[in-house]
Short mmCIF file of C-alpha atoms and ligand atoms in Angstrom, two decimals:
data_model
loop_
_atom_site.label_atom_id
_atom_site.label_comp_id
_atom_site.label_asym_id
_atom_site.label_seq_id
_atom_site.Cartn_x
_atom_site.Cartn_y
_atom_site.Cartn_z
CA MET A 1 69.25 88.76 93.56
CA ASP A 2 70.19 88.86 89.77
CA LEU A 3 73.52 88.63 89.63
CA THR A 4 73.91 88.90 85.50
CA VAL A 5 77.07 90.69 84.84
CA SER A 6 76.71 92.60 81.26
CA LYS A 7 79.69 91.83 78.80
CA GLU A 8 80.15 95.60 79.19
CA VAL A 9 80.95 95.31 82.95
CA GLU A 10 83.37 93.14 82.44
CA GLU A 11 85.51 94.95 80.03
CA ILE A 12 85.33 97.53 82.24
CA LYS A 13 86.21 95.52 85.71
CA ALA A 14 89.28 93.94 83.14
CA LYS A 15 90.46 97.60 82.44
CA ALA A 16 90.10 98.33 85.99
CA ARG A 17 91.90 95.82 87.15
CA ALA A 18 94.63 96.68 84.24
CA PHE A 19 94.97 100.02 86.38
CA VAL A 20 95.32 99.21 89.66
CA GLU A 21 98.49 96.61 88.54
CA GLU A 22 100.19 99.04 86.14
CA VAL A 23 99.59 102.52 87.46
CA ALA A 24 98.09 102.35 90.63
CA ILE A 25 100.15 99.59 92.81
CA PRO A 26 103.11 101.00 91.15
CA ALA A 27 102.56 104.79 92.49
CA GLU A 28 101.57 103.42 95.75
CA ASP A 29 105.17 102.92 95.74
CA HIS A 30 105.75 107.64 95.73
CA TYR A 31 103.93 107.35 98.83
CA ASP A 32 104.95 110.37 101.52
CA TYR A 33 104.93 108.67 104.93
CA ASN A 34 106.25 112.39 106.53
CA ARG A 35 102.66 114.39 104.99
CA GLY A 36 100.77 110.60 105.40
CA ARG A 37 99.38 111.22 101.40
CA MET A 38 100.80 110.54 97.62
CA PRO A 39 102.48 113.75 96.20
CA GLU A 40 99.81 115.84 94.47
CA THR A 41 101.66 115.83 90.89
CA LEU A 42 102.03 112.72 90.38
CA THR A 43 97.83 111.88 91.66
CA GLU A 44 96.99 114.61 88.17
CA ALA A 45 99.42 113.48 86.22
CA LEU A 46 97.74 109.74 87.05
CA ARG A 47 93.87 111.10 86.72
CA LEU A 48 94.61 111.85 83.46
CA GLU A 49 95.93 108.63 82.97
CA ALA A 50 92.09 107.08 84.28
CA LYS A 51 90.42 109.43 82.00
CA LYS A 52 92.47 108.70 78.98
CA ARG A 53 91.59 104.57 79.70
CA GLY A 54 88.07 105.37 80.69
CA LEU A 55 87.96 104.56 84.32
CA TRP A 56 87.09 108.41 85.65
CA THR A 57 83.47 108.16 87.45
CA ALA A 58 82.47 105.33 87.23
CA HIS A 59 79.38 105.81 89.20
CA LEU A 60 77.83 108.05 87.28
CA PRO A 61 75.10 108.08 84.45
CA LYS A 62 76.68 108.59 81.15
CA SER A 63 74.87 111.55 80.41
CA GLU A 64 76.86 113.29 83.62
CA GLY A 65 80.38 112.26 82.21
CA GLY A 66 80.19 108.64 83.72
CA LEU A 67 80.03 105.06 83.00
CA GLY A 68 76.16 104.71 83.33
CA LEU A 69 76.68 101.31 85.61
CA ASP A 70 74.03 100.77 88.22
CA LEU A 71 74.91 99.36 92.06
CA VAL A 72 75.86 96.50 91.10
CA GLY A 73 77.90 96.68 88.49
CA THR A 74 79.50 99.97 90.68
CA ALA A 75 80.41 96.83 92.99
CA LEU A 76 82.37 94.69 90.45
CA ILE A 77 84.43 97.63 89.56
CA PHE A 78 84.96 99.37 93.19
CA SER A 79 86.17 96.31 94.50
CA GLU A 80 89.05 95.92 91.91
CA LEU A 81 89.84 99.58 91.93
CA GLY A 82 90.01 99.30 95.94
CA ARG A 83 92.90 96.48 95.78
CA SER A 84 94.59 100.13 95.64
CA PRO A 85 93.71 102.47 98.75
CA ILE A 86 95.36 105.21 95.69
CA ALA A 87 93.30 103.58 92.29
CA PRO A 88 89.24 105.19 93.54
CA TYR A 89 90.93 108.85 94.33
CA LEU A 90 92.35 108.22 90.87
CA CYS A 91 89.11 107.83 89.40
CA ASN A 92 87.56 110.02 90.80
CA CYS A 93 85.12 107.98 93.04
CA ASP A 94 86.91 107.86 96.39
CA ALA A 95 85.04 109.49 99.78
CA PRO A 96 84.07 111.87 100.27
CA ASP A 97 83.40 113.04 96.24
CA GLU A 98 81.77 109.91 95.71
CA GLY A 99 79.20 110.07 97.72
CA ASN A 100 78.69 114.30 97.05
CA MET A 101 78.50 114.14 93.43
CA HIS A 102 75.81 111.05 94.58
CA LEU A 103 73.92 113.62 96.75
CA LEU A 104 74.22 116.57 94.75
CA HIS A 105 73.19 114.87 91.39
CA LEU A 106 69.67 113.90 93.25
CA ALA A 107 69.43 117.16 95.09
CA ALA A 108 71.28 119.83 93.43
CA ASN A 109 69.28 122.02 91.03
CA GLU A 110 70.85 123.45 88.37
CA GLU A 111 72.92 126.62 89.34
CA GLN A 112 73.77 124.49 92.07
CA LYS A 113 75.07 121.66 89.15
CA LYS A 114 77.02 124.04 87.46
CA LYS A 115 78.91 125.87 90.66
CA TYR A 116 79.37 122.60 92.29
CA TYR A 117 78.32 119.12 90.98
CA TYR A 118 80.47 119.88 87.09
CA PRO A 119 83.50 121.27 88.14
CA LEU A 120 83.61 118.31 91.35
CA VAL A 121 82.74 115.52 88.48
CA GLU A 122 85.20 116.54 85.91
CA GLY A 123 88.33 116.72 88.85
CA LYS A 124 88.02 120.53 88.74
CA ILE A 125 87.16 120.79 92.87
CA ARG A 126 87.46 119.10 95.78
CA SER A 127 83.98 118.66 98.50
CA GLY A 128 83.73 117.85 101.94
CA PHE A 129 80.99 116.60 104.11
CA ALA A 130 80.31 117.94 107.68
CA MET A 131 78.32 116.33 110.11
CA THR A 132 80.20 114.87 112.83
CA GLU A 133 81.07 117.82 115.33
CA PRO A 134 83.07 117.86 118.27
CA PRO A 135 80.80 116.57 121.99
CA PRO A 136 78.57 117.08 122.98
CA GLY A 137 77.30 117.17 119.74
CA ALA A 138 76.91 115.38 116.99
CA GLY A 139 78.14 111.83 116.17
CA SER A 140 76.83 108.98 116.29
CA ASP A 141 74.24 109.82 117.12
CA PRO A 142 72.90 113.10 114.92
CA THR A 143 70.17 113.91 117.21
CA THR A 144 73.20 115.61 119.08
CA LEU A 145 73.01 117.79 116.61
CA ALA A 146 74.02 121.79 117.23
CA THR A 147 75.81 124.07 114.46
CA ASN A 148 73.19 126.52 114.35
CA ALA A 149 71.76 128.21 110.81
CA VAL A 150 69.37 131.13 112.09
CA LYS A 151 67.50 132.98 109.40
CA ASP A 152 67.96 136.18 108.62
CA GLY A 153 66.02 137.28 105.59
CA GLU A 154 66.89 135.60 102.26
CA HIS A 155 70.01 134.27 104.65
CA TYR A 156 70.67 132.04 106.74
CA VAL A 157 73.37 132.81 109.03
CA ILE A 158 75.48 129.32 110.38
CA ASN A 159 76.94 129.04 113.91
CA GLY A 160 79.20 126.00 115.03
CA ARG A 161 81.95 123.69 115.36
CA LYS A 162 82.77 120.51 113.03
CA TRP A 163 84.66 117.83 112.93
CA TYR A 164 86.91 114.57 111.55
CA CYS A 165 85.58 117.04 107.55
CA THR A 166 87.34 114.33 105.36
CA GLY A 167 89.43 115.91 102.75
CA ALA A 168 87.93 119.68 103.73
CA ASN A 169 91.99 121.91 103.01
CA GLY A 170 90.90 122.31 100.21
CA ALA A 171 88.20 121.83 99.49
CA SER A 172 86.33 124.06 97.37
CA PHE A 173 82.72 124.01 99.34
CA LEU A 174 81.26 121.56 101.87
CA ILE A 175 78.24 120.45 102.50
CA VAL A 176 77.65 121.19 105.67
CA MET A 177 74.89 120.26 108.06
CA ALA A 178 72.66 122.25 110.55
CA LYS A 179 69.47 122.99 112.61
CA VAL A 180 67.40 125.65 111.37
CA ASN A 181 66.30 128.42 114.02
CA ASP A 182 67.28 125.37 116.56
CA SER A 183 64.92 123.01 115.90
CA PHE A 184 66.36 119.76 114.78
CA ARG A 185 63.01 118.51 113.13
CA ARG A 186 64.30 121.78 110.65
CA THR A 187 67.53 120.37 110.04
CA THR A 188 69.14 121.06 106.88
CA MET A 189 71.74 121.24 104.08
CA PHE A 190 73.27 124.26 103.02
CA LEU A 191 76.48 124.27 100.31
CA VAL A 192 79.03 126.41 101.93
CA PRO A 193 82.17 127.54 99.63
CA THR A 194 85.10 127.43 101.98
CA ASP A 195 85.64 131.60 100.72
CA ALA A 196 83.07 132.13 102.83
CA PRO A 197 83.47 134.95 105.36
CA GLY A 198 83.86 133.30 109.11
CA TYR A 199 84.35 129.99 107.89
CA THR A 200 87.81 128.16 109.34
CA MET A 201 89.94 125.46 108.77
CA VAL A 202 91.30 125.69 112.03
CA ARG A 203 93.53 122.23 111.55
CA GLU A 204 94.23 119.34 109.91
CA ILE A 205 94.32 116.58 112.58
CA ASP A 206 96.79 114.31 112.96
CA VAL A 207 95.12 110.21 113.04
CA LEU A 208 96.38 107.07 112.83
CA GLY A 209 95.29 106.29 109.55
CA SER A 210 96.87 107.91 106.19
CA HIS A 211 94.50 110.35 104.34
CA GLY A 212 93.90 111.57 100.99
CA PRO A 213 94.09 115.05 99.55
CA GLY A 214 92.81 117.27 101.84
CA GLY A 215 93.27 115.32 105.34
CA HIS A 216 89.95 114.92 108.11
CA CYS A 217 89.78 118.54 109.37
CA GLU A 218 88.57 120.19 112.52
CA LEU A 219 86.01 123.35 110.73
CA ASN A 220 84.43 126.86 112.57
CA PHE A 221 81.48 128.32 110.90
CA GLU A 222 81.07 132.35 113.25
CA ASN A 223 78.49 133.81 111.77
CA VAL A 224 79.14 131.99 108.30
CA LYS A 225 76.03 134.16 106.40
CA VAL A 226 74.46 131.60 103.28
CA HIS A 227 71.89 132.48 100.83
CA GLU A 228 69.10 130.38 100.97
CA SER A 229 69.71 129.61 97.25
CA GLN A 230 72.35 127.07 98.30
CA ILE A 231 69.69 125.18 100.79
CA LEU A 232 70.51 121.46 99.25
CA GLY A 233 66.76 120.69 98.71
CA LYS A 234 64.71 121.84 101.26
CA VAL A 235 64.79 123.19 104.12
CA ALA A 236 64.12 120.02 106.88
CA GLU A 237 65.78 117.71 104.29
CA GLY A 238 68.62 117.41 106.05
CA PHE A 239 68.35 113.43 107.32
CA ARG A 240 66.62 112.66 104.44
CA LEU A 241 69.04 113.78 102.13
CA SER A 242 71.94 112.05 104.44
CA GLN A 243 69.70 108.96 104.27
CA GLU A 244 69.87 109.28 100.72
CA ARG A 245 73.94 110.30 100.85
CA LEU A 246 75.44 107.58 103.57
CA GLY A 247 73.45 104.92 102.46
CA PRO A 248 74.87 104.28 98.84
CA ALA A 249 78.85 105.48 100.54
CA ARG A 250 78.73 103.00 103.37
CA LEU A 251 78.15 100.86 100.85
CA THR A 252 80.94 102.04 98.21
CA HIS A 253 83.17 101.90 101.15
CA CYS A 254 82.37 97.56 101.80
CA MET A 255 82.88 97.78 97.96
CA ARG A 256 86.56 99.88 98.27
CA TRP A 257 86.90 97.08 101.72
CA ILE A 258 86.49 94.15 99.68
CA GLY A 259 89.33 95.78 97.33
CA LEU A 260 91.37 95.93 100.04
CA SER A 261 90.72 92.64 101.09
CA ARG A 262 91.45 90.62 98.68
CA ARG A 263 95.12 92.37 98.31
CA SER A 264 95.88 91.81 101.50
CA LEU A 265 95.21 88.34 101.85
CA GLU A 266 97.20 87.99 98.36
CA ILE A 267 100.56 89.35 99.28
CA ALA A 268 100.32 87.54 102.28
CA ARG A 269 99.65 84.04 99.39
CA GLU A 270 102.94 85.63 97.34
CA TYR A 271 104.63 85.06 100.61
CA ALA A 272 102.97 81.65 102.02
CA ILE A 273 104.24 80.15 98.66
CA LYS A 274 107.99 81.43 98.55
CA ARG A 275 108.80 81.28 101.73
CA GLU A 276 110.31 77.97 102.56
CA LEU A 277 110.68 76.82 106.65
CA PHE A 278 110.01 73.80 108.32
CA GLY A 279 110.58 71.50 105.66
CA GLY A 280 108.28 72.87 103.16
CA LYS A 281 106.97 75.87 101.67
CA LEU A 282 104.60 78.51 104.54
CA SER A 283 101.75 77.86 102.35
CA GLU A 284 101.81 74.32 103.38
CA GLN A 285 101.36 74.95 107.13
CA GLN A 286 97.56 74.31 106.98
CA GLY A 287 97.38 76.32 110.04
CA ILE A 288 97.98 79.15 107.77
CA GLN A 289 95.88 77.26 105.31
CA TRP A 290 92.76 77.76 107.25
CA MET A 291 94.04 81.97 107.78
CA PHE A 292 93.23 82.40 103.04
CA ALA A 293 89.89 80.00 104.19
CA GLU A 294 88.65 82.24 106.68
CA ALA A 295 89.28 85.05 105.15
CA ALA A 296 88.28 84.27 102.18
CA LEU A 297 84.60 82.58 103.85
CA GLU A 298 84.27 86.30 105.62
CA ILE A 299 85.18 88.15 101.83
CA GLU A 300 82.48 85.89 100.14
CA SER A 301 79.84 86.56 103.16
CA GLY A 302 80.65 90.63 102.59
CA PHE A 303 81.10 91.04 99.19
CA LEU A 304 77.53 88.65 98.97
CA LEU A 305 76.19 90.90 102.44
CA THR A 306 76.39 93.85 99.83
CA LEU A 307 76.38 93.05 96.92
CA LYS A 308 72.43 92.38 98.19
CA ALA A 309 71.94 95.89 100.02
CA ALA A 310 73.48 97.57 96.11
CA ASP A 311 70.76 95.08 94.39
CA ILE A 312 67.88 96.19 97.29
CA LEU A 313 68.53 99.34 95.96
CA ARG A 314 69.38 99.56 92.37
CA LYS A 315 65.45 98.54 92.30
CA GLY A 316 64.26 101.52 94.64
CA GLY A 317 64.05 99.23 98.30
CA ASP A 318 64.12 99.97 101.43
CA ALA A 319 67.93 98.94 101.52
CA ARG A 320 69.33 100.29 105.63
CA GLN A 321 68.89 96.87 107.37
CA ALA A 322 71.01 95.01 104.77
CA ILE A 323 73.41 97.94 104.66
CA SER A 324 73.95 97.98 108.24
CA LEU A 325 74.32 94.16 108.12
CA ALA A 326 76.99 94.59 105.24
CA LYS A 327 79.04 97.93 107.02
CA TRP A 328 78.80 95.89 110.17
CA GLN A 329 80.52 92.56 108.36
CA VAL A 330 83.36 94.46 105.55
CA SER A 331 85.16 96.38 107.93
CA GLU A 332 85.46 94.09 110.27
CA THR A 333 86.91 92.08 107.82
CA LEU A 334 89.13 94.42 106.19
CA ASN A 335 90.85 94.68 109.85
CA LYS A 336 90.47 90.95 109.97
CA CYS A 337 91.92 90.54 107.00
CA VAL A 338 94.84 92.57 106.58
CA ASP A 339 95.93 92.27 110.83
CA ARG A 340 96.52 87.97 109.09
CA ALA A 341 98.05 89.34 106.30
CA ILE A 342 100.53 91.43 108.44
CA GLN A 343 100.75 87.53 110.54
CA ILE A 344 101.35 85.29 107.91
CA CYS A 345 104.42 88.49 106.07
CA GLY A 346 106.28 88.08 109.62
CA SER A 347 108.64 90.95 109.33
CA HIS A 348 108.69 91.88 106.27
CA GLY A 349 104.41 91.94 107.22
CA PHE A 350 105.64 95.30 109.98
CA SER A 351 107.56 96.67 107.51
CA ARG A 352 106.56 99.31 104.89
CA TYR A 353 107.84 97.08 101.82
CA LEU A 354 104.78 95.82 101.67
CA LYS A 355 102.19 98.28 102.52
CA LEU A 356 100.31 96.58 105.09
CA GLU A 357 101.36 98.34 107.52
CA LEU A 358 99.55 101.29 105.58
CA PHE A 359 96.41 99.02 105.10
CA TYR A 360 96.55 98.28 108.56
CA ARG A 361 96.59 101.71 109.54
CA ASP A 362 93.87 102.82 107.77
CA ALA A 363 91.67 99.98 107.76
CA ARG A 364 90.86 101.17 111.92
CA ALA A 365 89.20 104.31 110.41
CA ALA A 366 86.36 101.07 108.80
CA ARG A 367 85.00 100.40 112.15
CA ILE A 368 84.53 104.17 113.24
CA ALA A 369 83.68 106.27 110.50
CA ASP A 370 80.18 106.41 109.43
CA GLY A 371 78.80 105.07 111.78
CA PRO A 372 80.91 102.81 113.83
CA THR A 373 80.15 99.19 114.48
CA GLU A 374 77.85 99.08 117.21
CA THR A 375 75.77 101.68 116.08
CA HIS A 376 74.93 99.65 112.86
CA LYS A 377 74.57 96.51 115.12
CA MET A 378 72.19 98.75 117.75
CA VAL A 379 70.45 99.53 113.84
CA ILE A 380 70.10 95.72 113.30
CA GLY A 381 68.52 94.73 116.77
CA ARG A 382 66.13 97.26 116.91
CA ASN A 383 64.72 96.69 113.73
CA LEU A 384 64.56 92.60 114.56
CA MET A 385 62.80 93.26 117.34
CA SER A 386 60.03 95.14 116.33
CA GLY A 387 59.51 92.52 113.78
CA LYS A 388 59.94 95.53 110.73
CA GLU A 389 63.53 92.76 109.41
CA ASN A 390 63.31 88.82 110.45
CA PHE A 391 66.20 86.73 110.47
C1 LIG B 1 89.09 108.34 109.21
C2 LIG B 1 87.25 109.17 109.48
C3 LIG B 1 87.10 109.78 108.41
C4 LIG B 1 85.72 110.36 109.14
N1 LIG B 1 85.15 111.62 107.64
C5 LIG B 1 83.56 112.24 108.61
C6 LIG B 1 83.49 113.16 107.56
O1 LIG B 1 84.04 113.02 106.10
N2 LIG B 1 82.40 113.66 107.71
C7 LIG B 1 81.85 113.52 109.41
O2 LIG B 1 80.95 114.39 109.42
N3 LIG B 1 82.64 112.80 110.10
C8 LIG B 1 83.64 112.22 109.36
N4 LIG B 1 83.66 111.77 110.68
C9 LIG B 1 83.43 111.16 111.48
C10 LIG B 1 82.44 109.59 111.97
O3 LIG B 1 81.46 110.05 110.94
C11 LIG B 1 81.91 109.47 113.29
O4 LIG B 1 83.62 109.43 114.07
C12 LIG B 1 80.77 108.69 113.86
O5 LIG B 1 79.55 108.96 112.73
C13 LIG B 1 81.38 108.19 115.24
O6 LIG B 1 81.18 109.59 116.01
P1 LIG B 1 81.62 110.53 117.46
O7 LIG B 1 83.68 109.77 116.71
O8 LIG B 1 82.04 110.97 117.40
O9 LIG B 1 81.52 108.81 118.17
P2 LIG B 1 81.02 109.14 119.19
O10 LIG B 1 79.32 108.89 119.24
O11 LIG B 1 81.72 109.59 120.06
O12 LIG B 1 80.96 107.19 120.00
C14 LIG B 1 82.04 107.26 120.22
C15 LIG B 1 82.24 104.90 120.29
O13 LIG B 1 81.17 104.71 121.58
C16 LIG B 1 80.08 103.61 120.76
N5 LIG B 1 79.37 103.25 120.42
C17 LIG B 1 78.20 104.80 120.50
N6 LIG B 1 76.83 104.13 120.02
C18 LIG B 1 76.94 102.99 120.68
C19 LIG B 1 75.67 102.45 120.91
N7 LIG B 1 73.89 102.29 120.72
N8 LIG B 1 76.49 101.24 121.53
C20 LIG B 1 77.83 100.90 122.04
N9 LIG B 1 78.30 101.72 121.36
C21 LIG B 1 77.55 102.83 121.27
C22 LIG B 1 81.29 103.13 119.92
O14 LIG B 1 82.40 102.42 119.45
C23 LIG B 1 82.04 104.61 119.43
O15 LIG B 1 82.42 104.74 118.03
C24 LIG B 1 85.28 110.43 109.80
C25 LIG B 1 85.33 109.33 110.85
C26 LIG B 1 87.09 109.32 111.02
C27 LIG B 1 87.37 108.22 111.62
#
């Protein structure tokens, strides 16, 4: 693994840290608890500030409006931005748009790029990725995919139901996974504009955590007619492309979660250093120091696993095992770190003042979305048993 960091990446990292400290963290105070998101007028203004500071779509090539970082560079920047849960959206590098940009960059033709990719990069529109379905449809097990597209001349007619589609309310288009003519082997990705007749955003689902713009939505597709030019890649390439999207997208989640784990511990450290009890500082208690030490080990291991997977991917290798290890470890680490931070801060940790309760509610989804911990363990274990991977 070569983890040499260029001067340019170090400079962007410093800019990202300054943006989080000076812009994103102060803005968190305006979080609207009733709506479970930031006020849009404020986020639009702060997105302009992110652009001005040269932090827009860091993950994209320079020729397409990004900063030209490779995945290891991206890990360093995203883990800085992830210290505030709102900073990635402000810099247009949050899920699901960031993963969708990656996918469109790889697979969209020029016409599709003009319609969807460039406006997404500019932040003029938002998008969603619709894979998960209500039971008995696809969830942890994609082979139960039920949404179906039937070929009708130059068109495909899509029928199905999706849910937990992040950002769908207000999105301009969705990338929809559907079987073709009921053949699972022919699963395909369709670009579906949200003004297509027959498409309905049924509801934003009430969830434990906060959400970014567009919530997590249930969607219905009733005879939605899509021209064949709206296929992303080719017919039957759906699962290959979803691997291309989900692998890096799981990793960029890990990068942001590392940042949020670190921030939680920083908040707790500040409290522990100031808090006087039992004749000394809370931070002097060995039991508390051990909590920080355990967290440091977990964060450091998770970050290294993330960097390892990023390094394999940037060299064009097969990073599936490394990504599953990183996703499992970092999602669990985030939950443990926020929980510990709340414990260290006592009742104040449980309140809304320190933001930890917001992080705590958000963190829980990390162990479920983009493959629950159990499915990653299953994949890792199978690879080890078959000898495909080693210890
Ligand atoms: C906040 C959030 C945002 C999301 N955003 C999107 C999105 O934008 N687009 C999208 O398509 N989906 C999205 N999802 C859905 C997410 O990807 C699915 O929740 C996930 O794939 C699991 O599917 P499921 O919820 O149907 O759980 P199920 O498949 O019903 O599984 C339930 C539980 O079974 C257990 N389990 C599963 N497999 C195994 C196994 N092999 N061994 C042991 N136990 C197992 C796990 O604990 C799992 O949590 C989102 C989910 C959340 C929570």
